[in-house]
């Protein structure tokens, strides 16, 4: 199958497919007599695995480091990664590094959130700030988001009244709580 068909079958673009080839995630495909790329079903299956891994948070560089083993993930069922009795997050290699990077990013975001809550709510940040939304754990199905509440004010037609002239005078500094509420 040609590049456009292979890309469509894997849910990506021909440009992305070429990028994965350039970066060494996909082996060079066979070529037709006229020089066009010719993809087999095994290569499309590998492309789907690559897309799934990228969607799971791995980077192209992560996948590049194990590109010679990615084809193993196209098996049905795919082989398990790591030992069953190993504690979570203790892995080495690509998965262990990615988990460590995600943990570091989560910690950074928690610190950022706490800092923002402290700036907005002051010392009462823990009591006043809304709690972060909990992510579902493995095996749980997330609850669907509630629809937004209906608007309480009627929609008004635009007016043709003149825009008032800007007010000149001293600049007033407003605290962050007023700006963010």
GROMACS .gro file of C-alpha atoms in nm:
model
  181
    1UNK     CA    1   0.000   0.000   0.000
    2UNK     CA    2   0.120   0.350  -0.075
    3UNK     CA    3   0.213   0.612   0.183
    4UNK     CA    4  -0.125   0.790   0.189
    5UNK     CA    5  -0.314   0.464   0.238
    6UNK     CA    6  -0.072   0.343   0.507
    7UNK     CA    7  -0.091   0.673   0.692
    8UNK     CA    8  -0.472   0.673   0.681
    9UNK     CA    9  -0.483   0.311   0.801
   10UNK     CA   10  -0.267   0.404   1.102
   11UNK     CA   11  -0.440   0.734   1.180
   12UNK     CA   12  -0.161   0.973   1.090
   13UNK     CA   13  -0.044   1.183   0.800
   14UNK     CA   14   0.207   1.092   0.528
   15UNK     CA   15   0.431   1.366   0.668
   16UNK     CA   16   0.430   1.201   1.014
   17UNK     CA   17   0.506   0.864   0.855
   18UNK     CA   18   0.807   1.012   0.675
   19UNK     CA   19   0.924   1.170   1.002
   20UNK     CA   20   0.908   0.834   1.182
   21UNK     CA   21   1.115   0.682   0.900
   22UNK     CA   22   1.370   0.966   0.915
   23UNK     CA   23   1.403   0.930   1.293
   24UNK     CA   24   1.457   0.555   1.267
   25UNK     CA   25   1.129   0.438   1.424
   26UNK     CA   26   1.022   0.261   1.107
   27UNK     CA   27   1.249   0.062   0.881
   28UNK     CA   28   1.276   0.190   0.526
   29UNK     CA   29   0.983   0.047   0.331
   30UNK     CA   30   1.008  -0.142   0.010
   31UNK     CA   31   0.975   0.053  -0.313
   32UNK     CA   32   0.764  -0.002  -0.619
   33UNK     CA   33   0.921  -0.019  -0.967
   34UNK     CA   34   0.848   0.353  -1.000
   35UNK     CA   35   1.024   0.431  -0.667
   36UNK     CA   36   0.718   0.494  -0.451
   37UNK     CA   37   0.711   0.368  -0.094
   38UNK     CA   38   0.526   0.038  -0.057
   39UNK     CA   39   0.404  -0.053   0.294
   40UNK     CA   40   0.311  -0.401   0.408
   41UNK     CA   41   0.051  -0.478   0.678
   42UNK     CA   42   0.330  -0.547   0.931
   43UNK     CA   43   0.469  -0.196   0.882
   44UNK     CA   44   0.121  -0.044   0.924
   45UNK     CA   45   0.079  -0.245   1.248
   46UNK     CA   46   0.415  -0.109   1.370
   47UNK     CA   47   0.303   0.242   1.278
   48UNK     CA   48  -0.012   0.195   1.491
   49UNK     CA   49   0.204   0.085   1.787
   50UNK     CA   50   0.424   0.392   1.745
   51UNK     CA   51   0.120   0.620   1.738
   52UNK     CA   52  -0.022   0.454   2.050
   53UNK     CA   53   0.308   0.489   2.238
   54UNK     CA   54   0.342   0.854   2.139
   55UNK     CA   55  -0.015   0.909   2.257
   56UNK     CA   56   0.078   0.747   2.590
   57UNK     CA   57   0.340   1.011   2.662
   58UNK     CA   58   0.654   0.865   2.511
   59UNK     CA   59   0.866   1.092   2.293
   60UNK     CA   60   1.017   1.014   1.956
   61UNK     CA   61   1.357   1.005   2.128
   62UNK     CA   62   1.224   0.753   2.384
   63UNK     CA   63   1.106   0.528   2.103
   64UNK     CA   64   1.425   0.576   1.906
   65UNK     CA   65   1.623   0.420   2.186
   66UNK     CA   66   1.427   0.095   2.152
   67UNK     CA   67   1.325   0.110   1.785
   68UNK     CA   68   1.485  -0.229   1.719
   69UNK     CA   69   1.232  -0.391   1.959
   70UNK     CA   70   0.914  -0.199   1.875
   71UNK     CA   71   0.804  -0.470   1.632
   72UNK     CA   72   0.761  -0.704   1.931
   73UNK     CA   73   0.467  -0.492   2.044
   74UNK     CA   74   0.274  -0.581   1.729
   75UNK     CA   75   0.241  -0.942   1.851
   76UNK     CA   76  -0.095  -1.057   1.982
   77UNK     CA   77  -0.084  -1.045   2.279
   78UNK     CA   78   0.216  -0.815   2.316
   79UNK     CA   79   0.488  -0.932   2.555
   80UNK     CA   80   0.488  -0.792   2.910
   81UNK     CA   81   0.743  -0.527   2.992
   82UNK     CA   82   0.931  -0.582   3.319
   83UNK     CA   83   0.881  -0.825   3.603
   84UNK     CA   84   0.536  -0.877   3.754
   85UNK     CA   85   0.670  -0.849   4.111
   86UNK     CA   86   0.870  -0.528   4.055
   87UNK     CA   87   0.739  -0.225   4.246
   88UNK     CA   88   0.569   0.041   4.038
   89UNK     CA   89   0.808   0.305   3.910
   90UNK     CA   90   1.120   0.099   3.982
   91UNK     CA   91   1.173   0.013   3.617
   92UNK     CA   92   1.481   0.108   3.430
   93UNK     CA   93   1.512   0.185   3.066
   94UNK     CA   94   1.266   0.382   2.858
   95UNK     CA   95   0.956   0.315   3.069
   96UNK     CA   96   1.134   0.389   3.398
   97UNK     CA   97   1.277   0.714   3.261
   98UNK     CA   98   0.939   0.822   3.122
   99UNK     CA   99   0.764   0.745   3.455
  100UNK     CA  100   1.032   0.944   3.641
  101UNK     CA  101   0.988   1.237   3.401
  102UNK     CA  102   0.609   1.227   3.445
  103UNK     CA  103   0.644   1.212   3.825
  104UNK     CA  104   0.880   1.512   3.817
  105UNK     CA  105   0.634   1.706   3.597
  106UNK     CA  106   0.343   1.621   3.828
  107UNK     CA  107   0.546   1.740   4.129
  108UNK     CA  108   0.633   2.063   3.946
  109UNK     CA  109   0.267   2.125   3.859
  110UNK     CA  110   0.156   2.057   4.218
  111UNK     CA  111   0.412   2.310   4.346
  112UNK     CA  112   0.295   2.559   4.083
  113UNK     CA  113  -0.069   2.508   4.184
  114UNK     CA  114   0.011   2.547   4.554
  115UNK     CA  115   0.207   2.866   4.484
  116UNK     CA  116  -0.080   3.010   4.280
  117UNK     CA  117  -0.336   2.918   4.547
  118UNK     CA  118  -0.117   3.078   4.813
  119UNK     CA  119  -0.090   3.399   4.608
  120UNK     CA  120  -0.464   3.415   4.543
  121UNK     CA  121  -0.603   3.288   4.874
  122UNK     CA  122  -0.317   3.378   5.109
  123UNK     CA  123  -0.255   3.166   5.420
  124UNK     CA  124  -0.602   3.013   5.382
  125UNK     CA  125  -0.496   2.852   5.053
  126UNK     CA  126  -0.562   2.498   5.174
  127UNK     CA  127  -0.911   2.583   5.302
  128UNK     CA  128  -1.019   2.826   5.030
  129UNK     CA  129  -0.874   2.682   4.711
  130UNK     CA  130  -1.086   2.425   4.531
  131UNK     CA  131  -0.938   2.076   4.544
  132UNK     CA  132  -0.778   1.947   4.225
  133UNK     CA  133  -0.984   1.703   4.025
  134UNK     CA  134  -0.886   1.344   4.100
  135UNK     CA  135  -0.784   1.134   3.803
  136UNK     CA  136  -0.947   0.792   3.773
  137UNK     CA  137  -0.725   0.505   3.881
  138UNK     CA  138  -0.651   0.208   3.659
  139UNK     CA  139  -0.967   0.019   3.571
  140UNK     CA  140  -1.202   0.305   3.660
  141UNK     CA  141  -1.408   0.475   3.395
  142UNK     CA  142  -1.401   0.854   3.432
  143UNK     CA  143  -1.731   1.025   3.498
  144UNK     CA  144  -1.854   1.236   3.207
  145UNK     CA  145  -1.818   1.607   3.254
  146UNK     CA  146  -2.131   1.787   3.365
  147UNK     CA  147  -2.279   2.023   3.106
  148UNK     CA  148  -2.224   2.391   3.176
  149UNK     CA  149  -2.503   2.566   3.367
  150UNK     CA  150  -2.746   2.767   3.156
  151UNK     CA  151  -2.677   3.136   3.121
  152UNK     CA  152  -2.861   3.341   3.380
  153UNK     CA  153  -2.857   3.670   3.198
  154UNK     CA  154  -3.047   3.724   2.875
  155UNK     CA  155  -2.850   3.782   2.559
  156UNK     CA  156  -2.860   4.145   2.465
  157UNK     CA  157  -2.843   4.283   2.118
  158UNK     CA  158  -2.541   4.499   2.047
  159UNK     CA  159  -2.605   4.869   2.087
  160UNK     CA  160  -2.490   5.149   1.866
  161UNK     CA  161  -2.424   5.383   2.157
  162UNK     CA  162  -2.097   5.573   2.134
  163UNK     CA  163  -1.801   5.427   2.321
  164UNK     CA  164  -1.704   5.654   2.613
  165UNK     CA  165  -1.366   5.825   2.597
  166UNK     CA  166  -1.090   5.657   2.798
  167UNK     CA  167  -1.053   5.776   3.152
  168UNK     CA  168  -0.726   5.946   3.223
  169UNK     CA  169  -0.572   5.982   3.563
  170UNK     CA  170  -0.366   5.790   3.812
  171UNK     CA  171  -0.306   5.419   3.760
  172UNK     CA  172  -0.466   5.195   4.021
  173UNK     CA  173  -0.291   4.871   4.116
  174UNK     CA  174  -0.529   4.584   4.182
  175UNK     CA  175  -0.433   4.271   4.378
  176UNK     CA  176  -0.431   3.930   4.208
  177UNK     CA  177  -0.746   3.814   4.387
  178UNK     CA  178  -0.953   4.083   4.223
  179UNK     CA  179  -0.806   4.010   3.879
  180UNK     CA  180  -0.862   3.635   3.901
  181UNK     CA  181  -1.206   3.616   4.060
   0.00000   0.00000   0.00000
